[in-house]
XYZ file of C-alpha atoms in Angstrom:
461
model
C 45.007 103.077 320.054
C 45.050 102.740 316.289
C 46.351 106.290 315.869
C 48.973 105.757 318.559
C 50.239 102.511 316.995
C 50.461 104.204 313.591
C 52.476 107.082 315.009
C 54.828 104.592 316.681
C 55.497 102.842 313.432
C 56.035 105.988 311.376
C 58.430 107.644 313.787
C 60.376 104.465 314.528
C 59.890 104.498 318.293
C 60.469 101.243 320.220
C 57.879 101.329 323.048
C 57.390 97.861 324.498
C 53.903 96.347 324.055
C 53.712 93.104 326.071
C 50.577 91.994 324.287
C 52.335 91.928 320.896
C 55.748 90.799 319.680
C 58.366 93.542 319.726
C 59.347 92.770 316.142
C 55.838 93.509 314.758
C 56.712 96.941 313.253
C 59.633 95.379 311.366
C 57.446 94.600 308.295
C 56.110 98.094 307.692
C 59.457 99.644 308.629
C 61.304 97.365 306.171
C 58.811 98.221 303.416
C 59.222 101.896 304.138
C 62.988 101.483 304.007
C 62.817 99.906 300.571
C 60.417 102.641 299.349
C 62.956 105.224 300.515
C 65.760 103.444 298.680
C 63.750 103.261 295.458
C 62.825 106.941 295.818
C 66.473 107.887 296.159
C 67.730 109.357 292.848
C 71.110 107.716 293.277
C 69.724 104.244 293.701
C 67.343 104.662 290.810
C 70.188 105.824 288.593
C 72.467 103.006 289.712
C 69.835 100.349 288.964
C 68.984 101.851 285.592
C 72.582 102.256 284.529
C 73.492 98.855 285.973
C 71.085 97.233 283.510
C 72.178 99.463 280.577
C 75.882 98.883 281.235
C 75.442 95.084 281.188
C 73.480 95.481 277.923
C 75.661 98.115 276.187
C 78.962 96.441 277.036
C 77.724 92.987 276.202
C 76.148 93.872 272.867
C 78.853 96.197 271.537
C 82.260 96.116 273.256
C 82.261 92.338 273.910
C 80.246 91.145 270.890
C 83.277 89.972 268.939
C 84.100 87.581 271.771
C 81.571 85.156 270.318
C 80.863 86.629 266.859
C 84.389 87.116 265.449
C 84.666 83.491 264.411
C 81.302 83.391 262.590
C 82.006 86.787 260.906
C 85.379 85.518 259.712
C 83.974 82.254 258.354
C 81.048 83.911 256.588
C 82.948 86.803 254.980
C 86.300 85.137 254.424
C 88.093 87.942 256.243
C 90.931 86.990 258.623
C 90.282 87.076 262.339
C 92.999 89.717 262.631
C 91.055 91.990 260.301
C 87.775 91.316 262.169
C 89.417 92.428 265.399
C 90.979 95.405 263.598
C 87.438 96.869 263.555
C 87.367 96.770 267.327
C 90.813 98.511 267.415
C 89.464 101.261 265.206
C 86.526 101.699 267.574
C 88.862 102.096 270.589
C 90.953 104.658 268.735
C 87.861 106.680 267.914
C 86.726 106.430 271.536
C 90.035 107.892 272.618
C 90.061 110.632 270.000
C 86.581 111.902 270.874
C 86.912 111.321 274.627
C 87.681 114.939 275.675
C 84.870 116.321 273.461
C 82.356 113.860 274.894
C 83.407 114.753 278.449
C 82.724 118.430 277.813
C 79.372 117.507 276.200
C 78.353 115.674 279.379
C 79.247 118.649 281.550
C 77.395 121.028 279.242
C 74.276 119.015 278.292
C 74.090 116.375 281.058
C 74.667 112.662 281.107
C 71.020 111.906 280.441
C 71.036 113.496 276.990
C 74.452 112.191 276.004
C 73.918 108.616 277.125
C 70.509 108.454 275.428
C 72.099 109.737 272.216
C 74.858 107.099 272.655
C 72.221 104.322 272.780
C 70.756 105.491 269.521
C 74.172 105.583 267.842
C 75.118 102.133 269.168
C 71.798 100.708 267.936
C 72.243 102.264 264.458
C 75.892 101.046 264.414
C 74.958 97.427 265.283
C 72.232 97.395 262.685
C 74.679 98.704 260.083
C 77.359 96.194 261.118
C 74.827 93.409 260.472
C 74.562 94.506 256.825
C 78.171 95.270 255.870
C 79.583 93.416 252.839
C 82.940 95.105 252.239
C 86.050 95.624 254.327
C 86.030 99.447 254.164
C 82.384 99.559 255.240
C 83.176 97.188 258.112
C 85.921 99.492 259.496
C 83.788 102.590 258.938
C 80.914 101.091 260.953
C 83.234 100.165 263.831
C 84.464 103.779 263.863
C 80.849 104.907 264.165
C 80.296 102.347 266.977
C 83.333 103.742 268.777
C 81.622 107.148 268.939
C 78.449 105.619 270.293
C 80.261 103.460 272.851
C 82.122 106.457 274.234
C 78.775 108.192 274.721
C 77.215 105.427 276.791
C 79.862 103.179 278.474
C 81.647 103.515 281.841
C 83.260 106.996 281.548
C 79.945 108.558 280.547
C 78.044 106.563 283.147
C 80.432 107.636 285.934
C 80.001 111.337 284.983
C 76.203 110.876 284.810
C 76.076 109.336 288.271
C 78.134 112.178 289.759
C 75.669 114.609 288.258
C 72.743 112.711 289.842
C 74.362 112.293 293.282
C 77.436 114.574 293.627
C 77.639 113.961 297.399
C 77.852 110.145 296.919
C 79.536 109.842 293.578
C 82.209 107.351 294.697
C 79.576 105.079 296.316
C 77.457 105.210 293.158
C 80.431 104.336 290.941
C 81.346 101.346 293.116
C 77.843 99.983 292.979
C 77.571 100.463 289.266
C 80.723 98.481 288.514
C 79.203 95.419 290.239
C 76.680 95.227 287.431
C 79.252 95.699 284.702
C 81.193 92.610 285.788
C 78.474 90.430 284.323
C 78.321 91.970 280.869
C 80.550 89.430 279.062
C 79.219 86.489 281.083
C 75.585 87.251 280.076
C 75.978 88.313 276.488
C 78.637 85.817 275.443
C 76.078 83.133 276.321
C 73.187 85.069 274.708
C 75.256 85.879 271.619
C 76.441 82.277 271.146
C 72.839 80.988 271.473
C 71.457 83.547 269.028
C 74.211 82.919 266.534
C 73.440 79.223 266.584
C 69.785 79.946 265.840
C 69.768 82.861 263.447
C 73.357 83.625 262.469
C 75.648 86.514 263.289
C 73.894 89.139 261.178
C 70.481 88.634 262.817
C 72.151 88.451 266.207
C 73.526 91.934 265.693
C 70.086 93.174 264.545
C 68.612 91.740 267.742
C 71.359 93.383 269.762
C 70.445 96.720 268.133
C 66.791 96.195 269.150
C 67.710 95.219 272.684
C 69.572 98.482 273.059
C 66.629 100.502 271.836
C 64.120 98.630 273.955
C 66.127 98.372 277.170
C 68.768 101.087 277.273
C 66.981 103.979 275.598
C 64.094 104.312 278.141
C 66.346 103.510 281.132
C 68.866 106.223 280.256
C 66.124 108.790 279.793
C 64.064 107.834 282.837
C 66.770 106.593 285.236
C 68.763 109.821 284.924
C 65.718 112.174 285.119
C 66.070 112.994 288.840
C 68.929 114.482 290.837
C 69.477 114.762 294.546
C 68.898 118.116 296.198
C 71.700 120.650 295.807
C 72.688 120.310 299.451
C 72.817 116.496 299.217
C 70.105 114.028 300.290
C 70.270 111.631 303.153
C 71.279 108.163 302.169
C 68.603 105.542 302.914
C 70.657 103.997 305.698
C 71.461 107.361 307.277
C 73.361 110.379 306.135
C 75.978 110.496 303.366
C 79.163 108.702 304.230
C 81.933 110.821 305.634
C 84.174 112.001 302.856
C 87.736 110.997 303.745
C 89.304 112.932 300.852
C 90.651 116.432 301.057
C 89.562 119.535 299.127
C 89.842 119.444 295.301
C 93.079 120.464 293.719
C 93.162 123.784 291.910
C 95.358 125.564 289.421
C 98.744 124.140 288.447
C 98.405 121.243 290.967
C 95.219 120.190 289.251
C 96.861 120.063 285.852
C 99.866 118.141 287.133
C 97.649 115.556 288.844
C 95.604 115.036 285.696
C 98.724 114.297 283.690
C 100.126 111.958 286.357
C 96.915 109.988 286.765
C 96.511 109.697 282.977
C 100.037 108.250 282.774
C 99.231 105.756 285.590
C 96.013 104.610 283.964
C 97.675 104.366 280.524
C 100.448 102.090 281.878
C 97.885 99.910 283.464
C 95.814 100.145 280.269
C 98.641 98.560 278.353
C 98.597 95.572 280.682
C 94.828 95.150 280.774
C 94.510 95.801 277.081
C 96.741 92.797 276.402
C 95.094 90.573 279.055
C 91.575 91.350 277.918
C 92.340 89.992 274.437
C 95.154 87.474 274.988
C 94.633 86.005 278.472
C 93.980 82.463 277.232
C 97.139 82.422 274.985
C 99.074 83.943 277.851
C 98.002 81.102 280.156
C 98.725 78.515 277.460
C 102.230 79.937 277.137
C 102.599 79.522 280.927
C 102.183 75.745 280.479
C 98.436 75.169 280.697
C 96.492 73.027 278.234
C 93.880 74.890 276.240
C 90.890 73.546 278.237
C 92.634 74.415 281.556
C 93.598 77.868 280.228
C 89.980 78.642 279.331
C 88.773 77.487 282.705
C 91.358 79.495 284.589
C 90.690 82.583 282.422
C 87.011 82.376 283.299
C 87.812 83.007 286.960
C 89.013 86.515 286.111
C 85.432 87.807 285.988
C 84.635 86.266 289.396
C 87.811 87.890 290.824
C 86.797 91.297 289.355
C 83.389 91.060 291.014
C 84.968 89.922 294.301
C 87.453 92.791 294.242
C 84.634 95.304 293.840
C 82.598 93.795 296.653
C 85.621 93.998 298.964
C 86.081 97.660 297.999
C 82.482 98.452 298.807
C 82.454 96.583 302.119
C 85.824 97.411 303.552
C 87.309 100.437 301.759
C 84.542 102.977 301.999
C 86.310 104.928 304.740
C 89.676 104.864 302.898
C 90.670 107.752 300.712
C 90.219 107.025 297.033
C 93.956 107.445 296.343
C 94.711 104.886 299.017
C 92.421 102.397 297.372
C 94.185 103.173 294.089
C 97.601 102.482 295.601
C 96.419 99.104 296.857
C 94.783 98.121 293.554
C 97.732 99.222 291.415
C 100.198 97.705 293.861
C 98.666 94.210 293.651
C 99.372 93.910 289.936
C 103.236 93.592 289.946
C 103.264 90.677 292.432
C 100.611 88.967 290.383
C 102.769 89.246 287.246
C 105.727 87.866 289.207
C 103.600 84.775 289.942
C 103.006 84.369 286.162
C 106.638 85.019 285.356
C 108.059 82.422 287.749
C 105.028 80.050 287.876
C 105.372 78.488 284.437
C 103.910 74.992 284.623
C 102.470 75.532 288.115
C 98.671 75.512 288.125
C 98.276 77.025 291.610
C 100.587 79.962 290.786
C 98.848 80.642 287.469
C 95.428 80.534 289.188
C 96.737 82.853 291.902
C 97.974 85.259 289.157
C 94.551 85.247 287.445
C 92.602 85.898 290.671
C 94.942 88.681 291.864
C 95.014 90.299 288.449
C 91.231 90.084 288.130
C 90.653 91.609 291.555
C 93.106 94.405 290.704
C 91.391 95.132 287.412
C 88.003 95.168 289.108
C 89.004 97.750 291.683
C 90.967 99.847 289.213
C 87.809 100.284 287.206
C 86.397 101.989 290.352
C 89.617 103.876 290.939
C 89.489 105.301 287.441
C 86.271 107.130 288.329
C 86.768 107.685 292.111
C 90.277 109.153 292.199
C 89.510 111.985 289.760
C 86.323 112.789 291.731
C 88.338 112.945 294.940
C 91.241 114.958 293.505
C 89.331 117.336 291.215
C 85.783 117.503 292.610
C 82.422 117.593 290.856
C 82.976 120.696 288.748
C 84.072 119.746 285.262
C 84.193 116.092 286.217
C 83.050 114.868 282.806
C 85.746 116.846 280.988
C 88.422 115.554 283.426
C 87.390 111.979 282.786
C 87.459 112.684 279.071
C 91.005 113.968 279.188
C 92.206 110.957 281.239
C 90.358 108.406 279.137
C 91.788 109.645 275.836
C 95.370 108.193 276.214
C 94.069 105.159 278.091
C 91.761 104.171 275.263
C 94.411 104.786 272.637
C 96.900 102.579 274.569
C 94.214 99.929 274.978
C 93.701 99.960 271.207
C 97.396 99.619 270.399
C 98.560 97.315 273.187
C 97.373 93.907 271.834
C 99.074 94.531 268.466
C 102.230 95.838 270.146
C 102.376 92.829 272.458
C 101.812 90.417 269.630
C 104.780 91.996 267.842
C 106.949 91.642 271.001
C 105.996 87.991 271.372
C 106.588 87.224 267.695
C 110.043 88.862 267.821
C 111.328 87.807 271.305
C 108.930 85.173 272.670
C 106.433 84.864 275.492
C 108.991 85.187 278.246
C 110.006 88.661 277.061
C 106.335 89.531 276.617
C 105.632 88.697 280.207
C 108.617 90.838 281.298
C 107.208 93.761 279.346
C 103.853 93.379 281.158
C 105.685 93.289 284.499
C 107.653 96.417 283.600
C 104.499 98.240 282.593
C 102.536 97.529 285.755
C 105.622 98.193 287.918
C 106.066 101.584 286.296
C 102.359 102.281 287.011
C 102.844 101.296 290.641
C 105.932 103.522 291.015
C 104.122 106.426 289.377
C 101.120 105.886 291.704
C 103.352 105.974 294.772
C 105.108 109.144 293.614
C 101.763 110.791 292.839
C 100.421 109.802 296.252
C 103.371 111.354 298.072
C 103.115 114.483 295.948
C 99.407 114.695 296.683
C 100.028 114.342 300.419
C 102.365 117.326 300.249
C 99.701 119.293 298.367
C 97.061 118.483 301.001
C 99.481 119.330 303.800
C 100.214 122.697 302.265
C 96.509 123.493 301.916
C 95.668 122.259 305.430
C 98.611 124.071 306.961
C 98.127 127.318 305.086
C 94.406 127.871 305.624
C 94.504 128.259 309.391
C 97.463 130.558 309.251
C 95.749 132.800 306.718
C 92.617 132.756 308.840
C 94.571 133.683 311.975
C 96.353 136.541 310.207
C 93.058 137.851 308.836
C 91.431 137.628 312.236
C 94.163 139.546 314.133
C 93.793 143.250 314.582
C 96.543 145.772 313.661
C 97.151 146.405 317.345
C 97.589 142.622 318.014
C 100.028 142.353 315.136
C 102.026 145.239 316.519
C 102.130 143.596 319.933
C 103.246 140.396 318.346
C 106.055 142.251 316.591
C-alpha cells in the first residue's frame, strides 16, 4: 500500500481513496512543482538577474537621483555639471553598444555580465574618490562601459542564451524586477547619505555590487536549457505566435526601422526620466503634487508589465509593440490639453508609465521575434546604440527648446516625437506582414514544385 500510494503521488494520478481526503497529494505535488521551477535554468536565471538588475540599476544608473544634490553641495560643482557625468556615461554606452553585443554572442552573457559587475564596482569606488572635474567625467565614462555590460540589453541577451525557446517570457519576467530599482535604492541611497555621506555611500554601493551581483551573474547564468528546449514547469513552452526570422535585406531594413522607432521613443522617455516633475509643474501642479503624481509612474510601469505577462502572451511581439507605442500619443494629448486639471495629468502619467513599462519588454521581444536567437546580442547592440545616444542628448535638447520657446512648445515636440514613433511602428508592422505573407505563400509553392515529377509538370502544361 505504501509503494502504491507513492507511485500515485509521483505520477500525478487521481484515484479516489474514500478513507483519505482527495486533496492529500497536493502538498507533495506542490513541493515537487516548486522544485521543478527552481531546477529550470530559465527561472534560476530570471531570479538571479532580477536581483542583480535591481542592484545594478539602483546603484549606478539611478544613483544621482539622490546623490546629485550632496555631490554638488560638497564639491561646489553645478547640478548641471553633475548630471553631465551621467550624459557622458550614456554616450559611452551607445558608442560601445554594438561591440558589447558581439562580445555577448561570442563569449556568452555570463562572462560579459560578470565583467560588467567588476567594472561598475571599480567605477563606483573611483567616483567616491574624485576631486577634480575632468576625473569626474572620466569615471562616468568608465561607468558607462560597465553599465552597458550588465544592464537590460546585456541581461536580455543572456536570458535568450539560457532559454532560447522562452526568451520573450524570460524578458517579461525580468522587467518586473527592474521596476523596483529606483524605488529601492533611492530610499537606501538617501538613508546612507544621511548617515555616512555621498562618498561612503558610493563605496558601499561598490561593495554591494561585488557581494550581490558578482556571484549571482556567475552562478545564475551557469546553466542553459537543453538544445531542443525544456518543458516549462507548468507544461510545455508557450506556442510561439511569431513567424520565422527575417533574413537578408529584409533583416537589415527591419533593424533600421526598429532602431528609428526606439530612438524616437527614446527622445520622449529620455526627457521624462529626468524632467517629469518640472513637466508636471509646468502643467499647473504644485511641487508637492507633482512629486506625488510622478511617483505613480513606477507603479504604472509595473502594472503595464503585469498586464503584458497575463494577457498578451499569445499576441505576436510586434502587436504588443504597436499597442505600447500607440498609447503614448494619446497620453501626451492629455498633458497638452489638461493643463491645470489634476485628473488629466494623473491619467497622462499612468498611461505614459504603462507604455514605458511595456516598451522595455518590446525592446527585447520584438528583435527576438523578428530576427531570432542567432546573433541576438549583436542585433540588440546595433539597436541600442542610437537609442542610448538619443537618451543622452534629449534632456539637454529639450531644455534648450523650453528655454527658447516655452513649455507649451516643449510638450508639442514630445507629442510629435511619439506620434512619429507610432506612425513608423504602424508602417513597419504592415511591411512586416507583407514579408511574412511572402514567406508563407512562397514556401508551399516551392515545395509543391519540388515534389512534382517531370511527367506531372508536362501534364499540367
